[in-house]
Short mmCIF file of N, CA, C and O in Angstrom, two decimals:
data_model
loop_
_atom_site.label_atom_id
_atom_site.label_comp_id
_atom_site.label_asym_id
_atom_site.label_seq_id
_atom_site.Cartn_x
_atom_site.Cartn_y
_atom_site.Cartn_z
N CYS A 22 18.74 16.83 -6.90
CA CYS A 22 18.20 16.22 -7.72
C CYS A 22 19.79 15.75 -8.65
O CYS A 22 20.25 16.25 -8.89
N CYS A 23 19.38 14.80 -9.47
CA CYS A 23 20.42 14.06 -10.40
C CYS A 23 19.88 14.19 -11.53
O CYS A 23 18.83 14.09 -12.00
N ASN A 24 20.68 14.24 -12.81
CA ASN A 24 20.64 13.97 -14.14
C ASN A 24 21.13 12.41 -14.50
O ASN A 24 22.19 11.90 -14.26
N LEU A 25 20.16 11.81 -15.32
CA LEU A 25 20.54 10.65 -15.77
C LEU A 25 20.61 10.62 -17.52
O LEU A 25 19.87 11.31 -18.09
N PHE A 26 21.52 9.91 -17.93
CA PHE A 26 21.52 9.35 -19.19
C PHE A 26 21.10 8.12 -19.34
O PHE A 26 21.90 7.26 -19.31
N ILE A 27 19.77 7.85 -20.07
CA ILE A 27 19.28 6.40 -20.07
C ILE A 27 19.03 6.24 -21.64
O ILE A 27 18.00 6.77 -22.32
N THR A 28 19.60 5.34 -22.25
CA THR A 28 19.23 4.99 -23.87
C THR A 28 18.95 6.12 -24.90
O THR A 28 17.62 6.04 -25.45
N GLY A 29 19.86 7.19 -24.50
CA GLY A 29 19.61 8.40 -25.56
C GLY A 29 18.52 9.47 -24.99
O GLY A 29 18.43 10.21 -25.68
N TYR A 30 17.90 9.16 -24.16
CA TYR A 30 17.07 10.13 -23.43
C TYR A 30 17.77 10.76 -22.47
O TYR A 30 18.14 9.81 -21.35
N TYR A 31 17.69 12.23 -22.39
CA TYR A 31 17.95 12.84 -21.03
C TYR A 31 16.82 12.87 -20.04
O TYR A 31 15.55 13.42 -20.58
N ARG A 32 17.14 12.27 -19.05
CA ARG A 32 15.80 12.35 -17.89
C ARG A 32 16.32 12.97 -16.75
O ARG A 32 17.24 12.66 -16.08
N VAL A 33 15.65 13.84 -15.88
CA VAL A 33 15.93 14.41 -14.83
C VAL A 33 14.89 13.45 -13.66
O VAL A 33 13.98 13.58 -13.49
N MET A 34 15.78 12.93 -12.75
CA MET A 34 15.20 12.52 -11.75
C MET A 34 14.76 13.41 -10.63
O MET A 34 15.55 14.40 -10.17
N ALA A 35 13.49 13.11 -10.10
CA ALA A 35 12.93 13.88 -8.96
C ALA A 35 13.93 13.63 -7.88
O ALA A 35 14.52 12.38 -7.76
N ASN A 36 13.81 14.27 -6.72
CA ASN A 36 14.36 14.00 -5.44
C ASN A 36 13.59 12.76 -5.10
O ASN A 36 12.66 12.41 -4.61
N LYS A 37 14.72 11.55 -5.18
CA LYS A 37 13.83 10.28 -4.91
C LYS A 37 13.88 9.97 -3.39
O LYS A 37 15.01 10.15 -2.36
N LYS A 38 12.84 9.58 -2.79
CA LYS A 38 12.60 9.37 -1.46
C LYS A 38 13.30 8.17 -1.13
O LYS A 38 13.33 7.15 -1.70
N LEU A 39 13.73 8.21 -0.11
CA LEU A 39 14.47 7.11 0.91
C LEU A 39 13.48 6.65 1.84
O LEU A 39 12.50 6.95 2.40
N PRO A 40 14.01 5.12 2.12
CA PRO A 40 12.86 4.62 3.20
C PRO A 40 12.69 5.71 4.53
O PRO A 40 11.34 5.77 5.03
N SER A 41 13.81 6.13 5.13
CA SER A 41 13.52 7.08 6.18
C SER A 41 12.66 8.13 5.81
O SER A 41 12.31 8.69 7.03
N ASP A 42 12.07 8.60 4.50
CA ASP A 42 11.42 9.65 4.52
C ASP A 42 9.87 9.22 4.86
O ASP A 42 9.23 10.14 5.15
N TYR A 43 9.85 8.12 5.32
CA TYR A 43 8.55 7.56 5.69
C TYR A 43 8.38 6.81 6.86
O TYR A 43 9.32 6.00 6.89
N PRO A 44 7.63 7.41 8.03
CA PRO A 44 7.56 6.95 9.17
C PRO A 44 7.23 5.56 8.98
O PRO A 44 6.48 5.12 8.32
N GLN A 45 7.55 4.67 9.97
CA GLN A 45 7.25 3.42 10.36
C GLN A 45 5.51 3.25 11.24
O GLN A 45 6.04 4.16 12.46
N PHE A 46 4.70 2.66 10.93
CA PHE A 46 3.51 2.33 11.64
C PHE A 46 3.64 0.86 11.81
O PHE A 46 3.28 0.14 10.90
N SER A 47 3.55 0.50 13.28
CA SER A 47 3.51 -1.17 13.55
C SER A 47 2.77 -1.25 14.57
O SER A 47 2.50 -0.65 15.70
N PHE A 48 2.23 -2.48 14.62
CA PHE A 48 1.24 -3.31 15.80
C PHE A 48 1.40 -4.63 15.74
O PHE A 48 2.03 -5.10 15.04
N ARG A 49 1.22 -5.34 17.11
CA ARG A 49 1.23 -6.69 17.10
C ARG A 49 0.09 -7.53 16.41
O ARG A 49 -1.04 -6.84 17.21
N ILE A 50 0.21 -8.41 16.08
CA ILE A 50 -1.30 -9.13 15.68
C ILE A 50 -0.46 -10.55 15.22
O ILE A 50 0.78 -10.81 15.63
N SER A 51 -1.34 -11.43 15.73
CA SER A 51 -0.96 -13.03 15.33
C SER A 51 -0.28 -13.17 13.99
O SER A 51 -0.53 -12.61 12.88
N ILE A 52 0.40 -14.22 13.79
CA ILE A 52 1.25 -14.58 12.67
C ILE A 52 -0.07 -14.98 11.50
O ILE A 52 -0.03 -14.59 10.40
N GLN A 53 -1.12 -15.71 11.88
CA GLN A 53 -2.24 -16.14 11.41
C GLN A 53 -2.70 -14.76 10.61
O GLN A 53 -3.14 -14.83 9.23
N ASP A 54 -3.12 -13.72 11.45
CA ASP A 54 -3.71 -12.38 10.98
C ASP A 54 -2.66 -11.88 9.83
O ASP A 54 -3.19 -11.28 9.09
N LYS A 55 -1.35 -11.79 10.31
CA LYS A 55 -0.55 -11.01 9.26
C LYS A 55 -0.30 -11.88 8.18
O LYS A 55 -0.31 -10.98 7.07
N ASP A 56 -0.42 -13.21 7.92
CA ASP A 56 -0.11 -14.04 6.65
C ASP A 56 -1.61 -13.62 6.02
O ASP A 56 -1.65 -13.35 4.67
N GLU A 57 -2.94 -13.36 7.04
CA GLU A 57 -3.83 -13.57 5.83
C GLU A 57 -4.33 -12.37 5.34
O GLU A 57 -4.69 -11.88 4.15
N ILE A 58 -3.84 -11.15 6.25
CA ILE A 58 -3.70 -9.82 5.62
C ILE A 58 -3.19 -9.37 4.59
O ILE A 58 -3.37 -8.91 3.50
N GLN A 59 -1.97 -9.97 4.48
CA GLN A 59 -0.54 -9.78 3.26
C GLN A 59 -1.23 -10.64 2.12
O GLN A 59 -1.17 -10.14 1.05
N SER A 60 -1.96 -11.91 2.48
CA SER A 60 -2.32 -12.40 0.99
C SER A 60 -3.40 -11.80 0.57
O SER A 60 -3.40 -11.85 -0.79
N LYS A 61 -4.57 -11.23 1.68
CA LYS A 61 -5.55 -10.51 0.84
C LYS A 61 -5.31 -9.18 0.18
O LYS A 61 -5.61 -8.87 -0.83
N ALA A 62 -4.18 -8.43 0.94
CA ALA A 62 -3.68 -7.52 0.26
C ALA A 62 -2.73 -7.42 -1.13
O ALA A 62 -2.97 -6.70 -2.21
N GLU A 63 -1.87 -8.74 -1.27
CA GLU A 63 -1.50 -8.92 -2.31
C GLU A 63 -2.45 -9.22 -3.62
O GLU A 63 -2.43 -8.86 -4.62
N LYS A 64 -3.56 -10.14 -3.15
CA LYS A 64 -4.37 -10.36 -4.17
C LYS A 64 -5.16 -9.38 -4.72
O LYS A 64 -5.57 -9.12 -6.09
N LEU A 65 -5.56 -8.24 -3.58
CA LEU A 65 -6.05 -7.02 -4.16
C LEU A 65 -5.34 -6.31 -5.03
O LEU A 65 -5.53 -5.51 -6.13
N CYS A 66 -4.14 -5.98 -4.54
CA CYS A 66 -3.05 -5.31 -5.75
C CYS A 66 -3.20 -5.91 -7.30
O CYS A 66 -3.19 -4.87 -7.90
N ASP A 67 -2.99 -7.05 -7.00
CA ASP A 67 -3.18 -7.82 -8.47
C ASP A 67 -4.47 -7.57 -9.33
O ASP A 67 -4.42 -7.14 -10.41
N LYS A 68 -5.44 -7.40 -8.62
CA LYS A 68 -6.49 -7.33 -9.10
C LYS A 68 -6.75 -6.13 -9.49
O LYS A 68 -7.15 -5.57 -10.58
N LEU A 69 -6.37 -4.63 -8.42
CA LEU A 69 -6.47 -3.46 -9.28
C LEU A 69 -5.47 -3.37 -10.23
O LEU A 69 -5.92 -2.40 -10.91
N ASN A 70 -4.40 -3.61 -10.29
CA ASN A 70 -3.26 -3.63 -11.17
C ASN A 70 -3.59 -4.06 -12.56
O ASN A 70 -3.00 -3.47 -13.63
N GLN A 71 -4.35 -4.96 -12.62
CA GLN A 71 -4.90 -5.70 -13.75
C GLN A 71 -5.59 -4.64 -14.90
O GLN A 71 -5.19 -4.95 -15.87
N SER A 72 -6.25 -3.73 -14.15
CA SER A 72 -7.41 -2.83 -15.15
C SER A 72 -6.31 -1.46 -15.45
O SER A 72 -7.15 -0.63 -15.84
N LEU A 73 -5.17 -1.08 -15.08
CA LEU A 73 -4.60 -0.14 -15.17
C LEU A 73 -3.78 0.10 -16.65
O LEU A 73 -3.48 -1.01 -16.90
N SER A 74 -3.82 1.22 -17.18
CA SER A 74 -2.99 1.36 -18.36
C SER A 74 -1.67 1.43 -17.95
O SER A 74 -1.48 1.68 -16.73
N GLU A 75 -1.06 1.30 -19.09
CA GLU A 75 0.18 1.57 -18.91
C GLU A 75 1.07 2.88 -18.42
O GLU A 75 2.10 2.87 -17.70
N GLU A 76 0.31 3.75 -18.48
CA GLU A 76 0.71 5.25 -18.05
C GLU A 76 0.19 5.15 -16.40
O GLU A 76 0.90 6.14 -15.79
N GLU A 77 -0.87 4.70 -16.07
CA GLU A 77 -0.89 4.71 -14.47
C GLU A 77 -0.07 4.26 -13.43
O GLU A 77 0.46 3.05 -13.88
N LYS A 78 -0.01 4.59 -12.24
CA LYS A 78 0.91 4.11 -11.52
C LYS A 78 0.39 3.20 -10.84
O LYS A 78 -1.09 2.89 -10.63
N VAL A 79 1.07 2.00 -10.68
CA VAL A 79 0.79 0.43 -9.90
C VAL A 79 0.42 0.96 -8.55
O VAL A 79 0.90 1.73 -7.72
N PHE A 80 -0.54 0.11 -8.25
CA PHE A 80 -0.88 -0.12 -6.49
C PHE A 80 0.19 -1.01 -5.74
O PHE A 80 0.28 -2.16 -6.41
N ARG A 81 0.61 -0.23 -4.81
CA ARG A 81 1.50 -1.25 -4.09
C ARG A 81 0.87 -1.69 -2.86
O ARG A 81 -0.14 -1.05 -2.28
N LYS A 82 1.06 -2.70 -2.28
CA LYS A 82 0.52 -3.38 -1.17
C LYS A 82 0.66 -2.31 0.03
O LYS A 82 -0.81 -2.32 0.80
N ASN A 83 1.41 -1.84 0.30
CA ASN A 83 1.56 -0.71 1.29
C ASN A 83 0.48 0.31 1.23
O ASN A 83 -0.49 0.78 2.24
N GLU A 84 0.07 0.65 -0.02
CA GLU A 84 -0.81 1.63 -0.22
C GLU A 84 -2.23 0.94 -0.11
O GLU A 84 -3.21 1.85 0.41
N VAL A 85 -2.42 -0.23 -0.59
CA VAL A 85 -3.70 -0.72 -0.32
C VAL A 85 -3.99 -1.02 1.32
O VAL A 85 -5.25 -0.90 1.64
N ILE A 86 -3.09 -1.61 1.99
CA ILE A 86 -3.19 -1.83 3.38
C ILE A 86 -3.53 -0.37 4.05
O ILE A 86 -4.47 -0.19 5.08
N THR A 87 -3.03 0.66 3.77
CA THR A 87 -3.17 1.93 4.14
C THR A 87 -4.68 2.81 3.67
O THR A 87 -5.34 2.77 4.83
N LEU A 88 -5.22 2.31 2.42
CA LEU A 88 -6.28 2.67 2.06
C LEU A 88 -7.53 1.79 3.09
O LEU A 88 -8.53 2.34 3.33
N ALA A 89 -7.02 0.43 3.09
CA ALA A 89 -8.18 -0.52 4.00
C ALA A 89 -8.36 0.10 5.22
O ALA A 89 -9.08 0.24 5.99
N LEU A 90 -7.03 0.48 5.93
CA LEU A 90 -7.05 1.07 7.25
C LEU A 90 -8.05 2.13 7.39
O LEU A 90 -9.00 2.14 8.33
N TYR A 91 -8.00 3.18 6.41
CA TYR A 91 -8.67 4.47 6.46
C TYR A 91 -10.06 4.11 6.37
O TYR A 91 -11.11 4.34 7.02
N GLU A 92 -10.51 3.52 5.07
CA GLU A 92 -11.58 2.81 4.83
C GLU A 92 -12.46 1.86 6.00
O GLU A 92 -13.39 2.33 6.41
N GLY A 93 -11.71 1.10 6.90
CA GLY A 93 -12.27 0.46 7.84
C GLY A 93 -12.54 1.08 9.14
O GLY A 93 -13.34 1.19 9.88
N LEU A 94 -11.61 2.29 9.21
CA LEU A 94 -12.15 3.29 10.60
C LEU A 94 -13.06 3.80 10.27
O LEU A 94 -13.97 4.34 11.23
N ARG A 95 -13.14 4.33 8.96
CA ARG A 95 -14.55 5.07 8.47
C ARG A 95 -15.71 4.68 8.75
O ARG A 95 -16.71 5.12 9.36
N VAL A 96 -16.01 3.08 8.12
CA VAL A 96 -16.63 2.46 8.73
C VAL A 96 -17.24 2.00 10.29
O VAL A 96 -18.33 2.48 10.17
N ILE A 97 -16.10 1.81 10.79
CA ILE A 97 -16.60 1.28 11.97
C ILE A 97 -17.08 2.61 12.72
O ILE A 97 -18.03 2.94 13.64
N ASN A 98 -16.35 3.93 12.42
CA ASN A 98 -16.69 5.04 13.10
C ASN A 98 -18.22 5.16 12.75
O ASN A 98 -18.83 6.05 13.65
N SER A 99 -18.72 5.21 11.60
CA SER A 99 -19.92 5.26 11.42
C SER A 99 -21.09 4.54 11.54
O SER A 99 -22.27 4.84 11.78
N LYS A 100 -20.65 3.16 11.57
CA LYS A 100 -21.44 2.05 12.03
C LYS A 100 -21.40 1.66 13.18
O LYS A 100 -22.25 0.69 13.63
N GLY A 101 -20.18 1.65 13.91
CA GLY A 101 -20.16 1.14 15.03
C GLY A 101 -19.53 -0.28 14.59
O GLY A 101 -19.02 -0.92 13.82
N VAL A 102 -19.04 -1.02 15.73
CA VAL A 102 -18.54 -2.47 15.85
C VAL A 102 -19.51 -3.49 15.99
O VAL A 102 -20.38 -3.42 17.10
N LYS A 103 -19.76 -4.18 15.29
CA LYS A 103 -20.80 -5.56 15.22
C LYS A 103 -20.15 -6.69 16.25
O LYS A 103 -20.62 -7.08 16.97
N LYS A 104 -18.88 -6.85 15.80
CA LYS A 104 -18.24 -8.11 16.64
C LYS A 104 -16.82 -7.88 16.63
O LYS A 104 -16.11 -6.62 16.02
N ARG A 105 -16.19 -8.10 17.56
CA ARG A 105 -14.74 -8.24 17.80
C ARG A 105 -14.19 -9.16 17.18
O ARG A 105 -14.44 -10.33 16.93
N LEU A 106 -12.69 -9.04 17.01
CA LEU A 106 -12.04 -10.17 16.21
C LEU A 106 -11.75 -11.36 17.11
O LEU A 106 -11.79 -12.53 16.51
N LYS A 107 -11.37 -10.79 18.36
CA LYS A 107 -11.20 -11.79 19.20
C LYS A 107 -11.57 -11.48 20.60
O LYS A 107 -11.38 -10.41 21.07
N ASP A 108 -12.33 -12.35 21.40
CA ASP A 108 -13.08 -11.96 22.57
C ASP A 108 -11.80 -12.13 23.74
O ASP A 108 -11.01 -12.72 23.96
#
C-alpha cells in the first residue's frame, strides 16, 4: 500500500493490481470474427457507460466480453445450439 498527496488531498491507494495478477484466457478465431467481436464490445461499452453516474465504475471491454461469454454459455447450456458458427 502506498500513500499519495494529490492536489491537497491525502489519498491511500489500495494495492494496485498488476497485469500479472490476472490470468490470460485466449483462443484462436479468424481476424474477421475478432474484429467484429471487438467492435460490438466497444459499442456496448459506450452504450452501457452513457447511462452511468459519475460515481459508478465504468464498464471495460474486457468485462463486457467476459459477461458475454458467461451469458452465452448459460443460454447455450439451457437452450442448446441451433446452429454452428462455421460448418
